[in-house]
Amino acid sequence: MAGWNADTASGPTGVGSVTLVEGSSFCISLANGDINPEHPHGVFYEDTRILSRWNLTVNGEPLEPLAAKTKEPYRALFAGRVSRTDGYADSPVIVERLREVGAGILERITIRNYSPAPAVCVVSLRVEADFADLFEVKEARIQRRWDESRKADGDAVIIRGVWRDVRKGVVVSAPGADVAPEGLTYRPVIPPHGEWSATLNVAPTVDGAGPMAPFVHPGEGGAMSPRDLRRREWVSKIPVLHMGNRSIERTLRRSYDDLGALRIEDPDHPERIVVAAGAPWFMTLFGRDSLWASLMALPVDPSLAFGTIQTLAARQGSVVDEMSEEEPGKILHEVRFGVSSGLALGGRSAYYGSVDATPLFVALFGEVSRWGFAAESISALLPHVDRALDWIRDYGDKDGDGFVEYERLNDQGLINQGWKDSWDGINFADGTLAEPPIALCEVQAYVYGAYLARSWIAYDAGDLGLAVELRDRAAKLKRQFNQQFWLPDRGYYAVALDGKKRPVDACASNMGQCLVFGIIDDDKAPLVAERLMSPEMFSGWGVRTLASDMGAYNPASYHNGSVWPHDNAIIAAGLLRYGFVEQVQRISTALLEAAEYSEGRLPELFCGFSREHFDEPVPYPTACSPQAWAATTPIFLIKTLMGYYADVARGGLWMDPVLPESYGDLHITNAPMANGRISIDISGSSVTVTGMPEGMLFHHGTRPRATELVERARLRGKT
């Protein structure tokens, strides 16, 4: 995943930084709770930094950090101590900052005095707001200078900014403080062994007018905050999971929490909930990322996938626009809600430079259509699905050779437009960069999956002509793919074909994603599995993006040797499709063990150093955390190991578990299924399912694949 232009590196948020996220708002600070403009820190609301400095001092000194604990994805508790001025080491004055993020922040400061004497404190907060755009902060290139005005108004500091005809503002309310334009001060005298507290509220102004509704502090009159209520609602409708292996259970629950925090509304349709790509810089809808993440989360909340598809369909390309790379039928790469469009690539709120979002849109729709959504809702989306297939034919395959390839339409666009979208992400075995137009191996697999998904929907609807046409198109693509991408002398698939139709011969993880769609020939799959699990590819924590014996390999690079959890989850699902159970268990266990080193949360990626070299996963400095497809990786891994496949349209649920013994027994309640909720118990290979909705049957075994179903329907049509 990358932003508007992956050629621009995103700056790290800083070692020990704390990120809180709720919807599309987020806050990044130091471990002591301070926010400094010289770092990519701040409180962000609608892609604008409404707080660029938030420095707390006690008696003129910053806090020495002691602990920072994220209690929920949107709330953290910071503990620090006040430095002594008498030369002694241990300070008796401890400061806690309980912070919650929403549309702004709420912060409760509590100071405890563990001394037998009163503590006289001067508590000051220095406040600044630069209203910088998210991209300016991320890339450390603040371009605009706002005309700023600051004033004290009662117990509040009001900061306003004007840039051309844009007006923004923020109100910092601090009841009981001495308020001045540059900040605010409290002067408490804290009794021996006593405490003092104050609550501050930071809220953006709406169109330069009054502030948004203030926060309700948890505990005031027994009230829950809107964030807590939203979380409680989310928790009430998702599965409850218990696992013999408590560490894996914790990781899965953390995944649920992070997925809940990464849900954002489509502003045009608030009832549609979609998955943002990741915090801190990608709290918005991405085509590829949001599709994969919502697909991986289907067993937890199928409505996320449906909302993602609806929102992407509503923004489907309709014209040719070279700056935004929009084309008719194309699914966008990234959309920004409320961004200053002058800073966005192409000068639009949406950028379409993605070669894979469009086939993925169709393939995911095929999955979602089986989960029991209303027939009329599915039918309403079919024209968008068919327009996406038209894009594959008319724009994706520009030279008509049967493969979908990409080349950016302007010199500001992404050079690489698959999931490895860094500028150096696609290269030959000797490290030479591939020249466009580039046809990626996994994109052909997505197209294959899209053809079969639409073919099966057509068979279901009785449109045998379209079904046969798409089935034949898929079969032809599979033959071509295995002829032109397979490297018989290497025993693996080329990562791509370059602009001269030469195989790009690097050994990369991309071919692993081809497995899940079934485009790989059965006789070649064992060699692919062997290569993916070789010491050059498998680090011990997961499959690397690039083999260690390749020219461009760098374990600390973004896409050339790192380990991406979501990539591994897709590879694991593909390996199981071809029957490689032991390999799936190895990958899953490695990733779930890696999560133990980061409190149960898998990051976007980590470095590709060998586990023998470093016995802990080495963090990648600018990895997003939480990040949607990393958060959904543990869910997808367990779904894969359960052999879990629902097909409400066919009235069935299939399961064929291959969970490793070390995971223990699995007990799930409140799992969504059609219009009801089911319970699942797995012990070894035995499964019990209770509460199946009327008309639904449980099958112990593997669900037939779309290819098999299509073939059966074809044979039925002949009789």
XYZ file of C-alpha atoms in Angstrom, residues 369-370 454-464 467 647 649-650 713 716:
19
model
C -22.721 -12.431 -3.615
C -22.654 -15.845 -1.874
C -18.943 -13.497 -13.043
C -19.355 -16.741 -14.982
C -20.800 -18.507 -11.947
C -23.169 -15.592 -11.233
C -24.334 -15.827 -14.854
C -24.936 -19.593 -14.531
C -26.887 -18.945 -11.341
C -29.065 -16.438 -13.175
C -29.617 -18.777 -16.131
C -27.528 -16.705 -18.579
C -25.650 -19.658 -20.050
C -21.377 -17.947 -18.435
C -22.324 -20.106 0.451
C -26.875 -18.751 -2.030
C -26.366 -22.536 -2.228
C -23.763 -26.500 -14.447
C -26.359 -30.238 -16.491
